[in-house]
Amino acid sequence: PTKVTMATSATDDGELVNNKHLENLVQETLPLSEIVYCFAYGSGVFSQALTVPQNSSNSENPTNNNLIDLIVVVRDSRKFHHENYTKNPSHYWTPPRWMFPAGTAKDYKDHDALVSWFTSWQQPQQQQIRSTLTGLIPLKIRGGDPGVYFNVTDSIKYGVVQVEDFMQDLSDWKYMYLAGRAQKPILPLLDLNKERHVNQRQQIINAQEQINLPAALSAALLFLSRAPGKDGKSVQSCSDLQLFSTIAELSYRGDYRMQMAAEDPKKVQRLVQSAGQLKRFQSLYQPAVKHLLSNGFSMEIGNNNRGDQNKRLWTWDSSLQSQSILESNLPPSLSKSSYNINQSNNAGSVPPFADWLSLQIANRVRTSAKAQSIKGIVTAGPSTALRYAARKLSKGGSVWSKLLFRGHT
């Protein structure tokens, strides 16, 4: 596979690699037949440097030493990994169980697969087991697992996910894992494999633009809304920076990497305030704004008093009617109806809706991060995991923490 030549410095808008280069990279590296949708993200694609002094290097702001992160959404995971292992065996620590013909193993989402894999690997014939492709690695190890299988090479880290799992996350925040990643600026490779799986790819785009992004915007506005004052006015306001920081932070609520100092404490700040990021957020959420307005939500976006075109002022009505519109744009399992059912089934006190929503999001983030972490230990292999940990070490946290949290950038 072709090794990526990273940009030595970011462009004025913080872009480190262009779309066409990434498309060529994926075409040369991965089998294409099962790929429905693919996007790049992270500090290897967009600079996350908060400041870049001229003629000097900033150790806190590396711009040319990060892996390129990719999410590859596939139609059939079993078939994709079969083809990918044939083409790129070095990407895998041990042969994945999808190499088996259909019907020779239990369903790949079976939790027992992990136990089976450990049992097989401890047998004396482990080298023979490995060479004859009898290692068992599950795509999913528990109900809260988002189903992303990460491989790490010298230049890229790519996560492979079944299209159904990706759609469930986008449309209902079932895992708040990839949906959370897609709530921040990404680089979709829309020309990649564009002649195949057209309908499924369009369904993903629709779910992103009509469900995931409007839901993220609605949740952030609910969290930023305050109760009407004594004068009864319900007009709220915030800056671009406040709004997009709240959106970027959604998928880190409950993420115990933050609590264990295993993630850069300035992660949200870098995601929003690095070069070009505010403009990318503005562009990303423009369709979501139109979506809310078309539903009757009252909101205005204008310049702030300082005249900074990059930091606009958002003003909206937080009356009960407006809040109801925001609530109606949340995923079904996090809607006001779900909240009301929770209230009726709970004999104890139930927090206000916004607090309940925050807790629900945090629980999903926590569960999915733990599930992916456990699987990451199994699928990475010790040498790859250590190399990846070394890359992440400068961003904060212990090496052990980095081994555990592989794959969620």
mmCIF file of C-alpha atoms in Angstrom:
data_model
loop_
_atom_site.group_PDB
_atom_site.id
_atom_site.type_symbol
_atom_site.label_atom_id
_atom_site.label_comp_id
_atom_site.label_asym_id
_atom_site.label_seq_id
_atom_site.Cartn_x
_atom_site.Cartn_y
_atom_site.Cartn_z
ATOM 1 C CA PRO A 1 0.000 0.000 0.000
ATOM 2 C CA THR A 2 1.072 3.543 -0.708
ATOM 3 C CA LYS A 3 2.345 5.410 2.296
ATOM 4 C CA VAL A 4 0.810 8.821 2.863
ATOM 5 C CA THR A 5 3.042 11.819 2.383
ATOM 6 C CA MET A 6 1.887 14.167 5.085
ATOM 7 C CA ALA A 7 1.863 17.899 4.625
ATOM 8 C CA THR A 8 4.737 19.578 6.425
ATOM 9 C CA SER A 9 2.459 22.415 7.441
ATOM 10 C CA ALA A 10 -1.205 23.258 7.362
ATOM 11 C CA THR A 11 -2.775 25.545 4.803
ATOM 12 C CA ASP A 12 -4.318 28.813 5.975
ATOM 13 C CA ASP A 13 -7.557 26.982 6.714
ATOM 14 C CA GLY A 14 -5.784 24.170 8.573
ATOM 15 C CA GLU A 15 -6.214 21.510 5.878
ATOM 16 C CA LEU A 16 -3.412 18.965 5.963
ATOM 17 C CA VAL A 17 -4.419 16.642 3.118
ATOM 18 C CA ASN A 18 -6.791 17.022 0.215
ATOM 19 C CA ASN A 19 -9.784 14.958 -0.789
ATOM 20 C CA LYS A 20 -8.342 13.612 -4.028
ATOM 21 C CA HIS A 21 -5.181 12.403 -2.333
ATOM 22 C CA LEU A 22 -7.205 10.490 0.237
ATOM 23 C CA GLU A 23 -9.419 8.924 -2.409
ATOM 24 C CA ASN A 24 -6.336 7.685 -4.268
ATOM 25 C CA LEU A 25 -4.904 6.374 -1.015
ATOM 26 C CA VAL A 26 -8.028 4.349 -0.200
ATOM 27 C CA GLN A 27 -8.300 3.025 -3.740
ATOM 28 C CA GLU A 28 -4.709 1.808 -3.647
ATOM 29 C CA THR A 29 -4.882 0.417 -0.119
ATOM 30 C CA LEU A 30 -8.276 -1.198 0.462
ATOM 31 C CA PRO A 31 -10.590 -3.488 -1.543
ATOM 32 C CA LEU A 32 -13.452 -1.370 -2.857
ATOM 33 C CA SER A 33 -16.274 -3.750 -3.721
ATOM 34 C CA GLU A 34 -18.039 -3.545 -0.325
ATOM 35 C CA ILE A 35 -17.329 0.120 0.547
ATOM 36 C CA VAL A 36 -20.533 2.161 0.721
ATOM 37 C CA TYR A 37 -19.246 5.354 2.328
ATOM 38 C CA CYS A 38 -15.950 6.630 3.655
ATOM 39 C CA PHE A 39 -14.827 9.735 5.496
ATOM 40 C CA ALA A 40 -11.602 11.067 6.979
ATOM 41 C CA TYR A 41 -11.317 13.000 10.219
ATOM 42 C CA GLY A 42 -8.961 13.942 13.011
ATOM 43 C CA SER A 43 -5.711 15.804 13.469
ATOM 44 C CA GLY A 44 -4.102 14.130 10.471
ATOM 45 C CA VAL A 45 -6.697 15.734 8.192
ATOM 46 C CA PHE A 46 -7.402 19.109 9.813
ATOM 47 C CA SER A 47 -4.816 20.832 11.940
ATOM 48 C CA GLN A 48 -5.700 20.983 15.612
ATOM 49 C CA ALA A 49 -3.019 23.534 16.392
ATOM 50 C CA LEU A 50 -4.374 26.417 18.455
ATOM 51 C CA THR A 51 -1.459 28.676 17.562
ATOM 52 C CA VAL A 52 1.265 28.345 14.950
ATOM 53 C CA PRO A 53 4.050 30.851 15.642
ATOM 54 C CA GLN A 54 6.049 31.903 12.609
ATOM 55 C CA ASN A 55 9.543 30.395 12.247
ATOM 56 C CA SER A 56 9.086 28.272 15.342
ATOM 57 C CA SER A 57 7.809 24.852 16.310
ATOM 58 C CA ASN A 58 5.187 24.261 18.964
ATOM 59 C CA SER A 59 5.474 20.883 20.675
ATOM 60 C CA GLU A 60 1.818 21.077 21.739
ATOM 61 C CA ASN A 61 0.679 21.535 18.154
ATOM 62 C CA PRO A 62 2.109 18.823 15.885
ATOM 63 C CA THR A 63 0.911 19.226 12.288
ATOM 64 C CA ASN A 64 2.768 16.495 10.428
ATOM 65 C CA ASN A 65 3.091 13.564 12.814
ATOM 66 C CA ASN A 66 -0.462 12.248 13.087
ATOM 67 C CA LEU A 67 -2.137 9.262 11.514
ATOM 68 C CA ILE A 68 -4.910 9.877 9.020
ATOM 69 C CA ASP A 69 -8.141 8.571 10.551
ATOM 70 C CA LEU A 70 -10.707 6.950 8.259
ATOM 71 C CA ILE A 71 -14.110 5.395 8.794
ATOM 72 C CA VAL A 72 -15.029 2.841 6.146
ATOM 73 C CA VAL A 73 -18.714 1.891 6.013
ATOM 74 C CA VAL A 74 -19.223 -1.435 4.247
ATOM 75 C CA ARG A 75 -22.172 -3.426 2.973
ATOM 76 C CA ASP A 76 -20.915 -6.801 4.192
ATOM 77 C CA SER A 77 -18.237 -6.841 6.907
ATOM 78 C CA ARG A 78 -17.495 -10.543 6.488
ATOM 79 C CA LYS A 79 -16.781 -10.160 2.786
ATOM 80 C CA PHE A 80 -14.807 -6.933 3.206
ATOM 81 C CA HIS A 81 -12.463 -8.425 5.813
ATOM 82 C CA HIS A 82 -12.008 -11.569 3.747
ATOM 83 C CA GLU A 83 -10.879 -9.437 0.796
ATOM 84 C CA ASN A 84 -8.872 -7.048 2.932
ATOM 85 C CA TYR A 85 -6.972 -9.793 4.749
ATOM 86 C CA THR A 86 -6.073 -11.310 1.399
ATOM 87 C CA LYS A 87 -4.762 -7.948 0.196
ATOM 88 C CA ASN A 88 -3.375 -6.589 3.475
ATOM 89 C CA PRO A 89 -2.557 -9.425 5.887
ATOM 90 C CA SER A 90 -0.075 -7.209 7.741
ATOM 91 C CA HIS A 91 -2.960 -4.954 8.824
ATOM 92 C CA TYR A 92 -4.274 -7.712 11.108
ATOM 93 C CA TRP A 93 -2.726 -9.035 14.282
ATOM 94 C CA THR A 94 -4.489 -12.368 13.913
ATOM 95 C CA PRO A 95 -6.767 -13.516 11.074
ATOM 96 C CA PRO A 96 -10.324 -12.333 11.690
ATOM 97 C CA ARG A 97 -13.101 -14.837 11.912
ATOM 98 C CA TRP A 98 -14.779 -13.406 8.807
ATOM 99 C CA MET A 99 -12.276 -15.468 6.821
ATOM 100 C CA PHE A 100 -14.452 -18.500 7.550
ATOM 101 C CA PRO A 101 -17.063 -19.396 4.938
ATOM 102 C CA ALA A 102 -20.556 -18.475 6.036
ATOM 103 C CA GLY A 103 -22.083 -21.091 8.311
ATOM 104 C CA THR A 104 -18.858 -22.479 9.790
ATOM 105 C CA ALA A 105 -18.927 -20.177 12.801
ATOM 106 C CA LYS A 106 -21.545 -18.602 14.989
ATOM 107 C CA ASP A 107 -23.026 -15.272 14.088
ATOM 108 C CA TYR A 108 -20.193 -12.728 14.122
ATOM 109 C CA LYS A 109 -22.110 -10.543 16.591
ATOM 110 C CA ASP A 110 -22.168 -13.343 19.170
ATOM 111 C CA HIS A 111 -20.616 -12.318 22.476
ATOM 112 C CA ASP A 112 -19.337 -15.893 22.972
ATOM 113 C CA ALA A 113 -16.923 -15.375 20.076
ATOM 114 C CA LEU A 114 -14.521 -13.490 22.323
ATOM 115 C CA VAL A 115 -14.420 -16.320 24.859
ATOM 116 C CA SER A 116 -13.960 -18.814 22.033
ATOM 117 C CA TRP A 117 -11.063 -16.816 20.631
ATOM 118 C CA PHE A 118 -9.209 -16.716 23.974
ATOM 119 C CA THR A 119 -9.794 -20.431 24.505
ATOM 120 C CA SER A 120 -8.405 -21.304 21.077
ATOM 121 C CA TRP A 121 -5.414 -18.995 21.416
ATOM 122 C CA GLN A 122 -4.292 -20.597 24.680
ATOM 123 C CA GLN A 123 -3.971 -24.041 23.146
ATOM 124 C CA PRO A 124 -0.472 -25.383 22.385
ATOM 125 C CA GLN A 125 -1.127 -25.323 18.654
ATOM 126 C CA GLN A 126 -1.555 -21.534 18.673
ATOM 127 C CA GLN A 127 0.916 -20.947 15.827
ATOM 128 C CA GLN A 128 -0.821 -23.554 13.721
ATOM 129 C CA ILE A 129 -4.178 -22.051 14.654
ATOM 130 C CA ARG A 130 -3.001 -18.660 13.507
ATOM 131 C CA SER A 131 -1.501 -19.894 10.254
ATOM 132 C CA THR A 132 -4.643 -21.827 9.327
ATOM 133 C CA LEU A 133 -6.946 -18.867 9.951
ATOM 134 C CA THR A 134 -8.759 -20.265 12.968
ATOM 135 C CA GLY A 135 -8.334 -17.230 15.205
ATOM 136 C CA LEU A 136 -11.678 -15.799 16.219
ATOM 137 C CA ILE A 137 -12.123 -12.038 16.499
ATOM 138 C CA PRO A 138 -15.690 -10.805 16.831
ATOM 139 C CA LEU A 139 -17.047 -7.769 15.072
ATOM 140 C CA LYS A 140 -19.134 -7.048 18.148
ATOM 141 C CA ILE A 141 -18.492 -8.247 21.676
ATOM 142 C CA ARG A 142 -21.492 -6.839 23.530
ATOM 143 C CA GLY A 143 -24.735 -4.972 22.958
ATOM 144 C CA GLY A 144 -23.206 -1.527 23.433
ATOM 145 C CA ASP A 145 -20.368 -2.128 20.987
ATOM 146 C CA PRO A 146 -20.652 0.218 17.963
ATOM 147 C CA GLY A 147 -19.188 -2.544 15.810
ATOM 148 C CA VAL A 148 -16.137 -0.649 14.519
ATOM 149 C CA TYR A 149 -13.085 -2.802 13.736
ATOM 150 C CA PHE A 150 -9.928 -0.656 13.676
ATOM 151 C CA ASN A 151 -6.712 -1.446 11.858
ATOM 152 C CA VAL A 152 -3.596 0.676 12.293
ATOM 153 C CA THR A 153 -0.787 0.998 9.754
ATOM 154 C CA ASP A 154 2.221 3.308 9.694
ATOM 155 C CA SER A 155 0.187 6.058 8.028
ATOM 156 C CA ILE A 156 -3.514 5.467 8.542
ATOM 157 C CA LYS A 157 -5.949 4.191 11.144
ATOM 158 C CA TYR A 158 -9.146 2.944 9.547
ATOM 159 C CA GLY A 159 -12.283 1.709 11.223
ATOM 160 C CA VAL A 160 -14.579 -0.670 9.371
ATOM 161 C CA VAL A 161 -18.264 -0.736 10.267
ATOM 162 C CA GLN A 162 -21.327 -2.459 8.861
ATOM 163 C CA VAL A 163 -23.715 -0.018 7.201
ATOM 164 C CA GLU A 164 -26.622 -1.042 9.467
ATOM 165 C CA ASP A 165 -24.664 -0.204 12.614
ATOM 166 C CA PHE A 166 -23.603 3.147 11.197
ATOM 167 C CA MET A 167 -27.164 4.016 10.224
ATOM 168 C CA GLN A 168 -28.477 3.104 13.690
ATOM 169 C CA ASP A 169 -25.959 5.445 15.255
ATOM 170 C CA LEU A 170 -26.700 8.318 12.884
ATOM 171 C CA SER A 171 -30.461 7.995 13.166
ATOM 172 C CA ASP A 172 -30.926 7.169 16.847
ATOM 173 C CA TRP A 173 -27.583 7.792 18.571
ATOM 174 C CA LYS A 174 -27.656 4.146 19.607
ATOM 175 C CA TYR A 175 -23.952 4.250 20.418
ATOM 176 C CA MET A 176 -23.143 7.983 20.121
ATOM 177 C CA TYR A 177 -19.793 6.895 18.727
ATOM 178 C CA LEU A 178 -19.553 7.441 14.971
ATOM 179 C CA ALA A 179 -22.579 9.738 15.121
ATOM 180 C CA GLY A 180 -20.576 11.920 17.501
ATOM 181 C CA ARG A 181 -17.592 11.887 15.175
ATOM 182 C CA ALA A 182 -19.813 12.940 12.263
ATOM 183 C CA GLN A 183 -21.174 15.860 14.309
ATOM 184 C CA LYS A 184 -17.790 17.528 13.880
ATOM 185 C CA PRO A 185 -16.060 18.530 10.615
ATOM 186 C CA ILE A 186 -15.159 15.524 8.505
ATOM 187 C CA LEU A 187 -13.897 15.009 4.968
ATOM 188 C CA PRO A 188 -16.304 12.709 3.079
ATOM 189 C CA LEU A 189 -14.804 10.878 0.105
ATOM 190 C CA LEU A 190 -17.943 11.140 -2.006
ATOM 191 C CA ASP A 191 -16.264 10.242 -5.320
ATOM 192 C CA LEU A 192 -14.870 7.019 -3.907
ATOM 193 C CA ASN A 193 -16.618 3.963 -5.319
ATOM 194 C CA LYS A 194 -19.449 6.260 -6.406
ATOM 195 C CA GLU A 195 -20.815 3.862 -9.022
ATOM 196 C CA ARG A 196 -21.590 1.217 -6.389
ATOM 197 C CA HIS A 197 -24.122 1.133 -3.540
ATOM 198 C CA VAL A 198 -25.662 4.458 -4.621
ATOM 199 C CA ASN A 199 -28.914 4.065 -2.693
ATOM 200 C CA GLN A 200 -27.258 3.054 0.582
ATOM 201 C CA ARG A 201 -24.777 5.919 0.339
ATOM 202 C CA GLN A 202 -27.606 8.394 -0.216
ATOM 203 C CA GLN A 203 -29.443 7.002 2.817
ATOM 204 C CA ILE A 204 -26.341 7.695 4.903
ATOM 205 C CA ILE A 205 -26.081 11.255 3.593
ATOM 206 C CA ASN A 206 -29.777 11.832 4.299
ATOM 207 C CA ALA A 207 -29.481 10.454 7.840
ATOM 208 C CA GLN A 208 -26.506 12.701 8.495
ATOM 209 C CA GLU A 209 -28.096 15.892 7.138
ATOM 210 C CA GLN A 210 -31.710 15.334 8.204
ATOM 211 C CA ILE A 211 -31.319 13.517 11.537
ATOM 212 C CA ASN A 212 -27.854 13.495 13.099
ATOM 213 C CA LEU A 213 -26.839 17.127 12.550
ATOM 214 C CA PRO A 214 -30.258 18.686 13.342
ATOM 215 C CA ALA A 215 -30.361 16.531 16.489
ATOM 216 C CA ALA A 216 -26.891 17.700 17.577
ATOM 217 C CA LEU A 217 -27.829 21.335 16.968
ATOM 218 C CA SER A 218 -31.115 20.880 18.837
ATOM 219 C CA ALA A 219 -29.427 19.216 21.818
ATOM 220 C CA ALA A 220 -26.828 21.988 22.045
ATOM 221 C CA LEU A 221 -29.502 24.719 21.921
ATOM 222 C CA LEU A 222 -31.460 22.939 24.660
ATOM 223 C CA PHE A 223 -28.356 22.725 26.841
ATOM 224 C CA LEU A 224 -27.566 26.398 26.249
ATOM 225 C CA SER A 225 -31.128 27.579 26.909
ATOM 226 C CA ARG A 226 -31.903 29.117 30.266
ATOM 227 C CA ALA A 227 -35.237 29.501 31.995
ATOM 228 C CA PRO A 228 -37.090 32.756 31.184
ATOM 229 C CA GLY A 229 -36.203 35.632 33.499
ATOM 230 C CA LYS A 230 -38.550 37.508 35.799
ATOM 231 C CA ASP A 231 -39.547 39.715 32.882
ATOM 232 C CA GLY A 232 -40.869 36.618 31.111
ATOM 233 C CA LYS A 233 -38.562 37.022 28.112
ATOM 234 C CA SER A 234 -37.375 33.814 26.566
ATOM 235 C CA VAL A 235 -34.827 35.138 24.041
ATOM 236 C CA GLN A 236 -31.491 33.339 24.282
ATOM 237 C CA SER A 237 -28.153 34.060 22.637
ATOM 238 C CA CYS A 238 -24.687 32.600 22.294
ATOM 239 C CA SER A 239 -21.650 32.891 20.071
ATOM 240 C CA ASP A 240 -20.467 30.499 17.383
ATOM 241 C CA LEU A 241 -17.734 29.451 19.762
ATOM 242 C CA GLN A 242 -20.162 28.567 22.553
ATOM 243 C CA LEU A 243 -22.548 26.705 20.285
ATOM 244 C CA PHE A 244 -20.026 24.629 18.392
ATOM 245 C CA SER A 245 -18.041 23.869 21.551
ATOM 246 C CA THR A 246 -21.237 22.491 23.075
ATOM 247 C CA ILE A 247 -21.829 20.365 19.954
ATOM 248 C CA ALA A 248 -18.236 19.117 19.880
ATOM 249 C CA GLU A 249 -18.475 18.189 23.542
ATOM 250 C CA LEU A 250 -21.594 16.032 23.129
ATOM 251 C CA SER A 251 -19.697 12.863 22.230
ATOM 252 C CA TYR A 252 -17.223 13.342 25.103
ATOM 253 C CA ARG A 253 -19.880 13.398 27.827
ATOM 254 C CA GLY A 254 -19.326 10.253 29.862
ATOM 255 C CA ASP A 255 -16.072 9.473 28.045
ATOM 256 C CA TYR A 256 -13.874 8.161 30.809
ATOM 257 C CA ARG A 257 -10.723 8.879 28.804
ATOM 258 C CA MET A 258 -11.252 12.496 29.798
ATOM 259 C CA GLN A 259 -11.741 11.572 33.444
ATOM 260 C CA MET A 260 -8.578 9.444 33.422
ATOM 261 C CA ALA A 261 -6.491 12.110 31.648
ATOM 262 C CA ALA A 262 -6.181 9.706 28.721
ATOM 263 C CA GLU A 263 -7.245 12.354 26.222
ATOM 264 C CA ASP A 264 -5.975 15.810 25.422
ATOM 265 C CA PRO A 265 -7.736 18.138 27.915
ATOM 266 C CA LYS A 266 -7.857 20.775 25.166
ATOM 267 C CA LYS A 267 -9.494 18.377 22.693
ATOM 268 C CA VAL A 268 -12.791 20.262 22.354
ATOM 269 C CA GLN A 269 -10.981 23.590 22.186
ATOM 270 C CA ARG A 270 -8.753 22.291 19.386
ATOM 271 C CA LEU A 271 -11.703 20.850 17.478
ATOM 272 C CA VAL A 272 -13.454 24.219 17.412
ATOM 273 C CA GLN A 273 -10.800 26.918 17.577
ATOM 274 C CA SER A 274 -8.029 25.571 15.337
ATOM 275 C CA ALA A 275 -7.491 27.184 11.948
ATOM 276 C CA GLY A 276 -10.524 26.912 9.685
ATOM 277 C CA GLN A 277 -12.625 24.895 12.116
ATOM 278 C CA LEU A 278 -15.251 27.546 12.907
ATOM 279 C CA LYS A 279 -15.918 28.001 9.200
ATOM 280 C CA ARG A 280 -16.169 24.241 8.762
ATOM 281 C CA PHE A 281 -18.670 24.012 11.608
ATOM 282 C CA GLN A 282 -20.684 26.862 10.095
ATOM 283 C CA SER A 283 -20.782 25.130 6.717
ATOM 284 C CA LEU A 284 -21.537 21.715 8.235
ATOM 285 C CA TYR A 285 -24.547 23.001 10.200
ATOM 286 C CA GLN A 286 -26.054 25.284 7.576
ATOM 287 C CA PRO A 287 -28.468 22.561 6.346
ATOM 288 C CA ALA A 288 -29.398 21.763 9.972
ATOM 289 C CA VAL A 289 -30.261 25.430 10.598
ATOM 290 C CA LYS A 290 -32.504 25.430 7.527
ATOM 291 C CA HIS A 291 -34.084 22.207 8.747
ATOM 292 C CA LEU A 292 -34.992 23.739 12.131
ATOM 293 C CA LEU A 293 -36.295 26.936 10.535
ATOM 294 C CA SER A 294 -38.491 24.917 8.179
ATOM 295 C CA ASN A 295 -39.976 23.221 11.258
ATOM 296 C CA GLY A 296 -41.035 26.569 12.675
ATOM 297 C CA PHE A 297 -38.129 27.228 15.041
ATOM 298 C CA SER A 298 -37.436 30.937 15.591
ATOM 299 C CA MET A 299 -33.733 31.720 15.289
ATOM 300 C CA GLU A 300 -31.487 34.453 13.889
ATOM 301 C CA ILE A 301 -27.777 34.450 13.133
ATOM 302 C CA GLY A 302 -25.947 37.751 12.947
ATOM 303 C CA ASN A 303 -22.610 39.396 13.560
ATOM 304 C CA ASN A 304 -21.545 40.121 17.092
ATOM 305 C CA ASN A 305 -20.894 43.614 18.336
ATOM 306 C CA ARG A 306 -17.179 43.260 17.623
ATOM 307 C CA GLY A 307 -17.833 42.711 13.947
ATOM 308 C CA ASP A 308 -15.920 39.444 13.793
ATOM 309 C CA GLN A 309 -17.319 37.612 10.777
ATOM 310 C CA ASN A 310 -15.987 34.297 12.094
ATOM 311 C CA LYS A 311 -17.753 34.579 15.461
ATOM 312 C CA ARG A 312 -21.411 35.218 14.819
ATOM 313 C CA LEU A 313 -24.172 35.682 17.379
ATOM 314 C CA TRP A 314 -26.984 33.139 17.527
ATOM 315 C CA THR A 315 -30.292 34.336 18.929
ATOM 316 C CA TRP A 316 -33.300 32.100 19.456
ATOM 317 C CA ASP A 317 -36.597 31.814 21.253
ATOM 318 C CA SER A 318 -36.617 29.327 24.130
ATOM 319 C CA SER A 319 -40.343 29.398 24.778
ATOM 320 C CA LEU A 320 -42.114 26.113 25.470
ATOM 321 C CA GLN A 321 -43.210 25.952 21.851
ATOM 322 C CA SER A 322 -39.648 26.451 20.582
ATOM 323 C CA GLN A 323 -38.265 23.916 23.030
ATOM 324 C CA SER A 324 -40.869 21.462 21.826
ATOM 325 C CA ILE A 325 -39.572 21.896 18.262
ATOM 326 C CA LEU A 326 -36.012 21.215 19.412
ATOM 327 C CA GLU A 327 -37.142 18.152 21.346
ATOM 328 C CA SER A 328 -38.967 16.815 18.299
ATOM 329 C CA ASN A 329 -35.687 16.850 16.341
ATOM 330 C CA LEU A 330 -33.881 14.606 18.794
ATOM 331 C CA PRO A 331 -33.425 10.890 18.046
ATOM 332 C CA PRO A 332 -36.531 8.818 18.908
ATOM 333 C CA SER A 333 -34.973 7.051 21.885
ATOM 334 C CA LEU A 334 -33.994 10.431 23.369
ATOM 335 C CA SER A 335 -37.227 12.243 22.612
ATOM 336 C CA LYS A 336 -39.615 13.867 25.054
ATOM 337 C CA SER A 337 -41.893 10.849 24.599
ATOM 338 C CA SER A 338 -39.122 8.542 25.826
ATOM 339 C CA TYR A 339 -38.541 10.918 28.726
ATOM 340 C CA ASN A 340 -42.228 10.847 29.656
ATOM 341 C CA ILE A 341 -42.236 7.047 29.574
ATOM 342 C CA ASN A 342 -39.185 7.079 31.826
ATOM 343 C CA GLN A 343 -41.004 9.389 34.212
ATOM 344 C CA SER A 344 -44.086 7.193 34.362
ATOM 345 C CA ASN A 345 -42.000 4.060 34.968
ATOM 346 C CA ASN A 346 -39.782 5.639 37.601
ATOM 347 C CA ALA A 347 -41.215 5.910 41.076
ATOM 348 C CA GLY A 348 -38.377 8.162 42.194
ATOM 349 C CA SER A 349 -37.575 11.655 41.079
ATOM 350 C CA VAL A 350 -36.671 12.206 37.418
ATOM 351 C CA PRO A 351 -34.403 15.146 36.510
ATOM 352 C CA PRO A 352 -35.526 17.912 34.135
ATOM 353 C CA PHE A 353 -35.513 16.922 30.482
ATOM 354 C CA ALA A 354 -32.209 18.612 29.577
ATOM 355 C CA ASP A 355 -30.455 16.927 32.511
ATOM 356 C CA TRP A 356 -32.013 13.574 31.626
ATOM 357 C CA LEU A 357 -30.876 14.007 28.009
ATOM 358 C CA SER A 358 -27.327 14.780 29.112
ATOM 359 C CA LEU A 359 -27.241 11.664 31.317
ATOM 360 C CA GLN A 360 -28.577 9.463 28.529
ATOM 361 C CA ILE A 361 -25.950 10.721 26.078
ATOM 362 C CA ALA A 362 -23.191 10.249 28.670
ATOM 363 C CA ASN A 363 -24.319 6.672 29.367
ATOM 364 C CA ARG A 364 -24.213 5.787 25.675
ATOM 365 C CA VAL A 365 -20.799 7.367 25.170
ATOM 366 C CA ARG A 366 -19.431 5.560 28.217
ATOM 367 C CA THR A 367 -20.815 2.169 27.179
ATOM 368 C CA SER A 368 -19.629 2.341 23.578
ATOM 369 C CA ALA A 369 -16.177 3.626 24.542
ATOM 370 C CA LYS A 370 -15.693 0.756 26.983
ATOM 371 C CA ALA A 371 -16.848 -1.844 24.458
ATOM 372 C CA GLN A 372 -14.547 -0.496 21.747
ATOM 373 C CA SER A 373 -11.685 -0.322 24.232
ATOM 374 C CA ILE A 374 -11.994 -3.981 25.191
ATOM 375 C CA LYS A 375 -12.133 -5.021 21.565
ATOM 376 C CA GLY A 376 -9.207 -2.743 20.739
ATOM 377 C CA ILE A 377 -6.944 -4.621 23.137
ATOM 378 C CA VAL A 378 -7.784 -7.912 21.403
ATOM 379 C CA THR A 379 -7.624 -6.717 17.802
ATOM 380 C CA ALA A 380 -4.590 -4.421 17.980
ATOM 381 C CA GLY A 381 -1.946 -6.867 19.084
ATOM 382 C CA PRO A 382 0.780 -5.798 21.498
ATOM 383 C CA SER A 383 3.264 -4.275 19.040
ATOM 384 C CA THR A 384 0.703 -2.228 17.122
ATOM 385 C CA ALA A 385 -0.984 -1.112 20.321
ATOM 386 C CA LEU A 386 2.336 0.082 21.755
ATOM 387 C CA ARG A 387 3.197 2.003 18.593
ATOM 388 C CA TYR A 388 -0.186 3.657 18.590
ATOM 389 C CA ALA A 389 0.129 4.484 22.293
ATOM 390 C CA ALA A 390 3.460 6.149 21.635
ATOM 391 C CA ARG A 391 1.879 8.352 18.989
ATOM 392 C CA LYS A 392 -0.874 9.362 21.377
ATOM 393 C CA LEU A 393 1.310 9.823 24.455
ATOM 394 C CA SER A 394 2.112 13.472 23.768
ATOM 395 C CA LYS A 395 -1.596 14.347 23.884
ATOM 396 C CA GLY A 396 -1.951 13.516 27.562
ATOM 397 C CA GLY A 397 -2.562 10.438 29.700
ATOM 398 C CA SER A 398 -0.697 7.222 30.407
ATOM 399 C CA VAL A 399 0.508 4.651 27.900
ATOM 400 C CA TRP A 400 -1.876 2.098 29.425
ATOM 401 C CA SER A 401 -4.785 4.457 28.938
ATOM 402 C CA LYS A 402 -3.824 4.899 25.300
ATOM 403 C CA LEU A 403 -3.746 1.138 24.822
ATOM 404 C CA LEU A 404 -7.246 0.894 26.241
ATOM 405 C CA PHE A 405 -8.753 3.711 24.239
ATOM 406 C CA ARG A 406 -7.428 2.882 20.834
ATOM 407 C CA GLY A 407 -9.719 3.896 17.975
ATOM 408 C CA HIS A 408 -11.831 6.761 19.398
ATOM 409 C CA THR A 409 -10.282 10.024 18.265
#
